[in-house]
CSV table of C-alpha atoms in Angstrom, one decimal:
chain,number,residue,atom,x,y,z
A,111,VAL,CA,92.1,289.2,133.1
A,112,MET,CA,93.7,290.0,136.4
A,113,CYS,CA,90.5,289.8,138.4
A,114,VAL,CA,89.6,286.4,136.7
A,115,GLN,CA,93.1,285.2,137.4
A,116,ILE,CA,92.9,286.3,141.2
A,117,LYS,CA,89.5,284.6,141.6
A,118,CYS,CA,90.6,281.4,139.9
A,119,PHE,CA,93.8,281.4,142.1
A,120,HIS,CA,91.7,281.9,145.2
A,121,GLU,CA,89.3,279.0,144.4
A,122,ILE,CA,92.1,276.5,143.9
A,123,ILE,CA,94.2,277.6,146.9
A,124,THR,CA,91.1,277.3,149.1
A,125,ILE,CA,90.7,273.7,148.0
A,126,GLY,CA,94.4,273.0,148.8
A,127,TYR,CA,94.0,274.8,152.2
A,128,ASN,CA,91.1,272.7,153.1
A,129,VAL,CA,92.8,269.4,152.1
A,130,TYR,CA,96.1,270.0,153.7
A,131,HIS,CA,94.7,271.8,156.8
A,132,SER,CA,95.2,268.8,159.0
A,133,TYR,CA,98.9,269.0,158.4
A,134,ASP,CA,99.0,272.5,159.9
A,135,LEU,CA,101.3,273.8,157.2
A,136,PRO,CA,102.6,277.2,158.4
A,137,TRP,CA,101.7,280.4,156.4
A,138,PHE,CA,100.0,278.4,153.7
A,139,ARG,CA,97.5,281.1,152.6
A,140,THR,CA,99.9,284.0,153.2
A,141,LEU,CA,102.7,282.6,151.1
A,142,SER,CA,100.4,281.5,148.4
A,143,TRP,CA,99.3,285.1,147.9
A,144,TYR,CA,102.9,286.2,148.1
A,145,PHE,CA,103.8,283.8,145.3
A,146,LEU,CA,101.0,285.3,143.2
A,147,LEU,CA,102.4,288.7,143.7
A,148,CYS,CA,106.0,287.7,142.8
A,149,VAL,CA,104.9,285.8,139.7
A,150,ASN,CA,102.7,288.5,138.4
A,151,TYR,CA,105.4,291.0,139.1
A,152,PHE,CA,107.8,289.0,136.9
A,153,PHE,CA,105.5,288.3,134.1
A,154,TYR,CA,103.9,291.7,133.8
A,155,GLY,CA,107.2,293.4,134.3
A,156,GLU,CA,108.6,291.4,131.3
A,157,THR,CA,105.5,292.3,129.2
A,158,VAL,CA,105.8,296.1,129.9
A,159,THR,CA,109.4,296.1,129.1
A,160,ASP,CA,108.9,294.3,125.8
A,161,TYR,CA,106.0,296.3,124.5
A,162,PHE,CA,106.6,299.6,125.9
A,163,PHE,CA,110.5,299.8,125.7
A,164,THR,CA,110.7,303.5,124.9
A,165,LEU,CA,108.5,304.5,127.7
A,166,VAL,CA,110.4,302.3,130.2
A,167,GLN,CA,113.8,303.8,129.1
A,168,ARG,CA,112.5,307.3,129.5
A,169,GLU,CA,111.8,307.1,133.2
A,170,GLU,CA,114.7,306.6,135.6
A,171,PRO,CA,112.9,304.4,138.2
A,172,LEU,CA,111.4,302.2,135.5
A,173,ARG,CA,114.7,301.8,133.7
A,174,ILE,CA,116.5,300.6,136.9
A,175,LEU,CA,113.7,298.1,137.7
A,176,SER,CA,113.7,296.9,134.1
A,177,LYS,CA,117.5,296.4,134.0
A,178,TYR,CA,117.5,294.3,137.3
A,179,HIS,CA,114.0,292.8,136.8
A,180,ARG,CA,114.9,289.2,136.6
A,181,PHE,CA,117.3,289.5,139.6
A,182,ILE,CA,114.7,291.2,141.8
A,183,SER,CA,112.1,288.6,140.7
A,184,PHE,CA,114.2,285.6,141.5
A,185,ALA,CA,115.2,287.1,144.9
A,186,LEU,CA,111.6,287.6,145.8
A,187,TYR,CA,110.6,284.1,144.6
A,188,LEU,CA,113.6,282.4,146.5
A,189,THR,CA,112.5,284.0,149.7
A,190,GLY,CA,109.2,282.2,149.6
A,191,ALA,CA,110.4,279.1,147.8
A,192,LEU,CA,112.4,278.1,150.9
A,193,LEU,CA,109.3,277.9,152.9
A,194,GLN,CA,106.7,276.4,150.6
A,195,PHE,CA,106.8,274.8,147.1
A,196,GLY,CA,104.2,272.3,145.9
A,197,TRP,CA,100.6,273.1,145.8
A,198,THR,CA,101.0,276.8,145.1
A,199,HIS,CA,103.3,276.2,142.3
A,200,VAL,CA,100.9,273.9,140.4
A,201,THR,CA,98.2,276.6,140.8
A,202,LEU,CA,100.6,279.4,139.5
A,203,LEU,CA,101.5,277.1,136.5
A,204,ILE,CA,97.7,276.5,135.8
A,205,VAL,CA,96.4,280.1,136.3
A,206,VAL,CA,99.1,282.7,136.3
A,207,THR,CA,101.0,281.4,133.3
A,208,GLN,CA,98.0,281.2,131.2
A,209,SER,CA,96.8,284.6,132.2
A,210,HIS,CA,100.1,286.1,131.2
A,211,LEU,CA,99.7,284.5,127.7
A,212,ILE,CA,96.1,286.0,127.5
A,213,ILE,CA,97.7,289.4,128.1
A,214,HIS,CA,100.2,288.8,125.3
A,215,ASN,CA,97.4,287.8,122.9
A,216,LEU,CA,95.5,291.1,123.8
A,217,PHE,CA,98.5,293.1,122.9
A,218,GLU,CA,98.5,291.6,119.4
A,219,GLY,CA,94.9,293.0,118.9
A,220,MET,CA,91.6,292.5,120.6
A,221,ILE,CA,90.4,290.1,117.8
A,222,TRP,CA,93.0,287.6,119.1
A,223,PHE,CA,91.3,287.6,122.5
A,224,ILE,CA,87.6,287.9,121.5
A,225,VAL,CA,87.3,285.3,118.8
A,226,PRO,CA,89.1,282.4,120.7
A,227,ILE,CA,87.0,283.1,123.9
A,228,SER,CA,83.8,283.3,121.9
A,229,CYS,CA,84.5,280.1,120.1
A,230,VAL,CA,84.9,278.4,123.4
A,231,ILE,CA,81.6,279.7,124.7
A,232,CYS,CA,79.8,279.0,121.5
A,233,ASN,CA,81.1,275.3,121.6
A,234,ASP,CA,80.0,274.9,125.2
A,235,ILE,CA,76.5,276.2,124.4
A,236,MET,CA,76.1,274.2,121.1
A,237,ALA,CA,77.5,271.0,122.5
A,238,TYR,CA,75.0,271.3,125.3
A,239,MET,CA,72.1,272.0,122.9
A,240,PHE,CA,73.0,269.2,120.4
A,241,GLY,CA,73.5,266.8,123.3
A,242,PHE,CA,70.3,267.8,124.9
A,243,PHE,CA,68.2,267.1,121.8
A,244,PHE,CA,70.2,264.5,120.0
A,245,GLY,CA,72.6,263.0,122.6
A,246,ARG,CA,72.6,259.2,123.0
A,247,THR,CA,76.3,258.1,123.1
A,248,PRO,CA,78.4,258.9,126.1
A,249,LEU,CA,81.7,260.6,125.3
A,250,ILE,CA,83.9,260.2,128.3
A,251,LYS,CA,83.4,258.9,131.9
A,252,LEU,CA,84.9,261.9,133.6
A,253,SER,CA,81.9,264.0,132.2
A,254,PRO,CA,78.9,261.6,132.1
A,255,LYS,CA,76.6,264.3,130.5
A,256,LYS,CA,78.9,264.8,127.5
A,257,THR,CA,77.9,262.9,124.3
A,258,TRP,CA,79.4,262.2,120.8
A,259,GLU,CA,76.5,263.9,119.2
A,260,GLY,CA,77.1,267.1,121.3
A,261,PHE,CA,80.7,266.9,120.6
A,262,ILE,CA,80.3,266.7,116.8
A,263,GLY,CA,77.5,269.2,116.6
A,264,GLY,CA,79.4,271.8,118.7
A,265,PHE,CA,82.4,271.4,116.5
A,266,PHE,CA,80.6,272.2,113.1
A,267,SER,CA,78.5,275.1,114.8
A,268,THR,CA,81.8,276.5,116.3
A,269,VAL,CA,83.7,276.5,113.1
A,270,LEU,CA,80.7,278.3,111.3
A,271,PHE,CA,80.4,280.7,114.1
A,272,GLY,CA,84.2,281.6,114.2
A,273,LEU,CA,84.0,282.3,110.3
A,274,LEU,CA,81.1,284.7,110.8
A,275,LEU,CA,82.5,286.5,113.8
A,276,SER,CA,85.9,286.9,112.3
A,277,TYR,CA,84.3,288.4,109.2
A,278,VAL,CA,82.6,291.0,111.3
A,279,MET,CA,85.4,291.9,113.5
A,280,SER,CA,88.1,292.0,110.7
A,281,GLY,CA,86.5,295.2,109.3
A,282,TYR,CA,87.2,297.2,112.5
A,283,ARG,CA,90.6,298.7,113.4
A,284,CYS,CA,89.8,298.8,117.1
A,285,PHE,CA,89.8,295.0,117.1
A,286,THR,CA,92.6,294.2,114.6
A,287,CYS,CA,95.3,296.9,115.6
A,288,PRO,CA,97.7,296.0,118.4
A,289,VAL,CA,98.4,298.3,121.4
A,290,GLU,CA,101.3,300.7,120.9
A,291,PHE,CA,102.9,303.6,122.6
A,292,ASN,CA,103.1,306.7,120.5
A,293,ASN,CA,106.2,308.8,121.2
A,294,ASP,CA,104.8,311.9,119.4
A,295,THR,CA,101.6,312.0,121.4
A,296,ASN,CA,103.0,310.4,124.5
A,297,SER,CA,100.0,308.2,124.8
A,298,PHE,CA,98.9,304.6,124.0
A,299,THR,CA,97.1,304.1,120.6
A,300,VAL,CA,95.1,301.3,119.0
A,301,ASP,CA,95.2,302.6,115.4
A,302,CYS,CA,97.2,301.3,112.4
A,303,GLU,CA,97.1,300.3,108.7
A,304,PRO,CA,95.4,297.0,108.6
A,305,SER,CA,97.8,294.1,107.9
A,306,GLU,CA,97.2,291.6,105.0
A,307,LEU,CA,95.3,289.5,107.5
A,308,PHE,CA,92.6,292.0,107.7
A,309,GLN,CA,92.2,292.9,104.1
A,310,LEU,CA,89.7,291.3,101.9
A,311,GLN,CA,91.1,288.8,99.3
A,312,GLU,CA,89.6,286.8,96.6
A,313,TYR,CA,90.0,283.0,96.9
A,314,ASN,CA,89.2,280.3,94.3
A,315,ILE,CA,86.6,277.7,95.5
A,316,PRO,CA,87.6,274.0,95.1
A,317,VAL,CA,86.1,272.5,91.9
A,318,LEU,CA,84.1,269.9,94.0
A,319,LEU,CA,82.2,272.8,95.7
A,320,HIS,CA,81.4,274.6,92.6
A,321,SER,CA,78.2,272.5,91.9
A,322,LEU,CA,77.0,272.9,95.5
A,323,LEU,CA,77.6,276.5,96.0
A,324,GLY,CA,77.4,277.9,92.4
A,325,TRP,CA,80.5,280.2,93.1
A,326,ARG,CA,83.9,280.1,91.6
A,327,THR,CA,85.5,282.5,93.9
A,328,VAL,CA,84.8,284.0,97.2
A,329,ARG,CA,86.0,287.2,99.0
A,330,MET,CA,87.0,286.8,102.7
A,331,TYR,CA,89.7,287.9,105.0
A,332,PRO,CA,92.8,285.8,105.5
A,333,PHE,CA,92.1,285.9,109.3
A,334,GLN,CA,89.0,283.8,108.6
A,335,ILE,CA,91.2,281.0,107.5
A,336,HIS,CA,93.1,281.2,110.8
A,337,SER,CA,89.9,281.3,112.6
A,338,ILE,CA,89.1,277.8,111.4
A,339,ALA,CA,92.2,276.5,113.2
A,340,LEU,CA,91.2,278.5,116.3
A,341,SER,CA,87.5,277.3,116.2
A,342,THR,CA,88.8,273.7,115.5
A,343,PHE,CA,91.0,273.7,118.6
A,344,ALA,CA,88.2,275.3,120.7
A,345,SER,CA,85.8,272.5,119.8
A,346,LEU,CA,88.0,269.4,119.5
A,347,ILE,CA,90.9,270.1,122.0
A,348,GLY,CA,89.5,272.9,124.3
A,349,PRO,CA,87.0,270.8,126.0
A,350,PHE,CA,89.6,268.5,127.3
A,351,GLY,CA,90.5,271.4,129.6
A,352,GLY,CA,86.9,270.8,131.1
A,353,PHE,CA,87.6,267.1,131.3
A,354,PHE,CA,90.8,267.7,133.3
A,355,ALA,CA,89.1,270.1,135.7
A,356,SER,CA,86.2,267.4,136.1
A,357,GLY,CA,88.9,264.7,137.0
A,358,PHE,CA,90.5,267.3,139.4
A,359,LYS,CA,87.2,267.8,141.2
A,360,ARG,CA,86.4,264.2,141.2
A,361,ALA,CA,89.7,263.5,142.9
A,362,PHE,CA,89.0,265.7,145.8
A,363,LYS,CA,85.2,264.6,145.8
A,364,ILE,CA,83.8,268.2,145.2
A,365,LYS,CA,81.2,269.3,142.7
A,366,ASP,CA,82.5,272.8,141.9
A,367,PHE,CA,85.6,274.8,142.6
A,368,ALA,CA,83.5,277.3,144.5
A,369,ASN,CA,79.8,278.8,144.5
A,370,THR,CA,80.7,282.2,143.1
A,371,ILE,CA,78.2,282.0,140.2
A,372,PRO,CA,74.8,280.4,141.4
A,373,GLY,CA,74.1,277.2,139.3
A,374,HIS,CA,77.5,277.3,137.5
A,375,GLY,CA,80.0,277.0,140.5
A,376,GLY,CA,83.1,279.1,140.6
A,377,ILE,CA,85.0,281.2,138.1
A,378,MET,CA,87.4,278.4,137.5
A,379,ASP,CA,84.5,276.2,136.5
A,380,ARG,CA,83.7,278.6,133.7
A,381,PHE,CA,87.3,279.3,132.6
A,382,ASP,CA,88.8,275.7,132.6
A,383,CYS,CA,88.7,275.6,128.8
A,384,GLN,CA,89.6,279.2,128.3
A,385,TYR,CA,93.1,278.8,129.8
A,386,LEU,CA,94.2,275.9,127.5
A,387,MET,CA,92.7,278.0,124.6
A,388,ALA,CA,94.8,280.9,125.5
A,389,THR,CA,98.0,278.8,125.4
A,390,PHE,CA,97.2,277.5,121.9
A,391,VAL,CA,96.4,281.0,120.6
A,392,ASN,CA,99.8,282.3,121.9
A,393,VAL,CA,101.7,279.5,120.4
A,394,TYR,CA,99.7,279.8,117.2
A,395,ILE,CA,100.6,283.6,116.9
A,396,ALA,CA,104.3,282.9,117.6
A,397,SER,CA,104.5,280.0,115.0
A,398,PHE,CA,102.3,281.4,112.1
A,399,ILE,CA,101.7,285.1,112.5
A,400,ARG,CA,104.2,287.2,114.4
A,401,GLY,CA,107.3,288.2,112.6
A,402,PRO,CA,110.2,290.5,113.6
A,403,ASN,CA,109.0,293.8,114.9
A,404,PRO,CA,111.1,296.6,113.1
A,405,SER,CA,110.1,299.3,115.7
A,406,LYS,CA,111.3,297.1,118.6
A,407,LEU,CA,114.6,296.4,116.9
A,408,ILE,CA,115.1,300.1,116.3
A,409,GLN,CA,114.3,300.9,120.0
A,410,GLN,CA,117.0,298.4,121.1
A,411,PHE,CA,119.5,299.6,118.5
A,412,LEU,CA,119.3,303.1,119.8
A,413,THR,CA,120.1,302.0,123.3
A,414,LEU,CA,123.4,300.5,122.3
A,415,ARG,CA,126.8,302.2,122.6
A,416,PRO,CA,127.9,304.2,119.5
A,417,GLU,CA,130.6,301.7,118.5
A,418,GLN,CA,128.1,299.0,118.6
A,419,GLN,CA,125.6,300.9,116.5
A,420,LEU,CA,128.4,301.6,113.9
A,421,HIS,CA,129.3,297.7,113.8
A,422,ILE,CA,125.7,296.9,113.2
A,423,PHE,CA,125.4,299.6,110.6
A,424,ASN,CA,128.4,298.5,108.7
A,425,THR,CA,127.3,294.8,108.9
A,426,LEU,CA,123.9,295.5,107.6
A,427,LYS,CA,125.2,297.8,104.8
A,428,ALA,CA,127.7,295.0,103.7
A,429,HIS,CA,124.8,292.5,103.7
A,430,LEU,CA,122.5,294.7,101.6
A,431,VAL,CA,125.3,295.5,99.0
A,432,ASP,CA,126.1,291.7,98.6
A,433,ARG,CA,122.3,291.1,98.1
A,434,GLY,CA,122.1,293.9,95.5
A,435,VAL,CA,119.5,295.9,97.5
A,436,LEU,CA,122.0,298.8,98.2
A,437,ALA,CA,124.6,300.2,95.7
A,438,SER,CA,128.2,299.8,96.6
A,439,LEU,CA,130.2,302.9,97.7
A,440,GLU,CA,132.2,302.7,94.4
A,441,GLU,CA,129.0,302.6,92.3
A,442,ALA,CA,127.6,305.5,94.2
């Protein structure tokens, strides 16, 4: 992810440098890479502290950097912001922020990374195939080769592909388990008891489909239902990332962002839809999937002062007694 991010950033900054070169802006390239370093330091530092809190608190240098992380990041950012602001910040927003969201998706489990990316790739291929063989009606002026036939054919193909790929991957823990730090072994692990999302369930088929399929029930993973939302976004909304990129290139009268991949252009030309997809997946996980993490709460609880821990303990005990989950002291 970092390598793709750096290359995409380089391609866009090169365009900016060529466009604004006549204005002789001082230190344009140097400050651009300085900002990339600062923003990555901020985002990845936040991520490491969030996911590996115990490890960070164990090491003295990491604990100090974690405690003053935002202040250090802001000081580094302010140093460069006084000299340069516009183009680089837009590039950072488009590239680095989205890359950071991809990293968060990865930490939830590889399946949240591979399925969305594969759906975008599938949609791109199938839309091209349907458009090549059946395309007659232009879709949008920014991309003259896009057709409605390809757009619709790509949608149905991507939804079917997402269901099949999700079914295969949901059966493997290496894809479904999040990355965690194990205190006992002092190492990172990708092993867990599969959540309900990745356990086969039996669903009733709607009555209207009984006669067509001949089935009354079907066994599938709950994640497959979520994959329909992911593949639908990848095929209906995701392509607009490509349309935006096409408009961007047309505004600067260039064909591709770069010539890194012969016949395809630059890395950014291949990842224009992926970044938009990454943002959706991150928002989707936060809205419909991720709940409070007990292990993180306990980690933070243990770093509090004893009197703060006692206050939380008494508050929690009183709450559980009121709900009838815990017997009161008199009953005990």
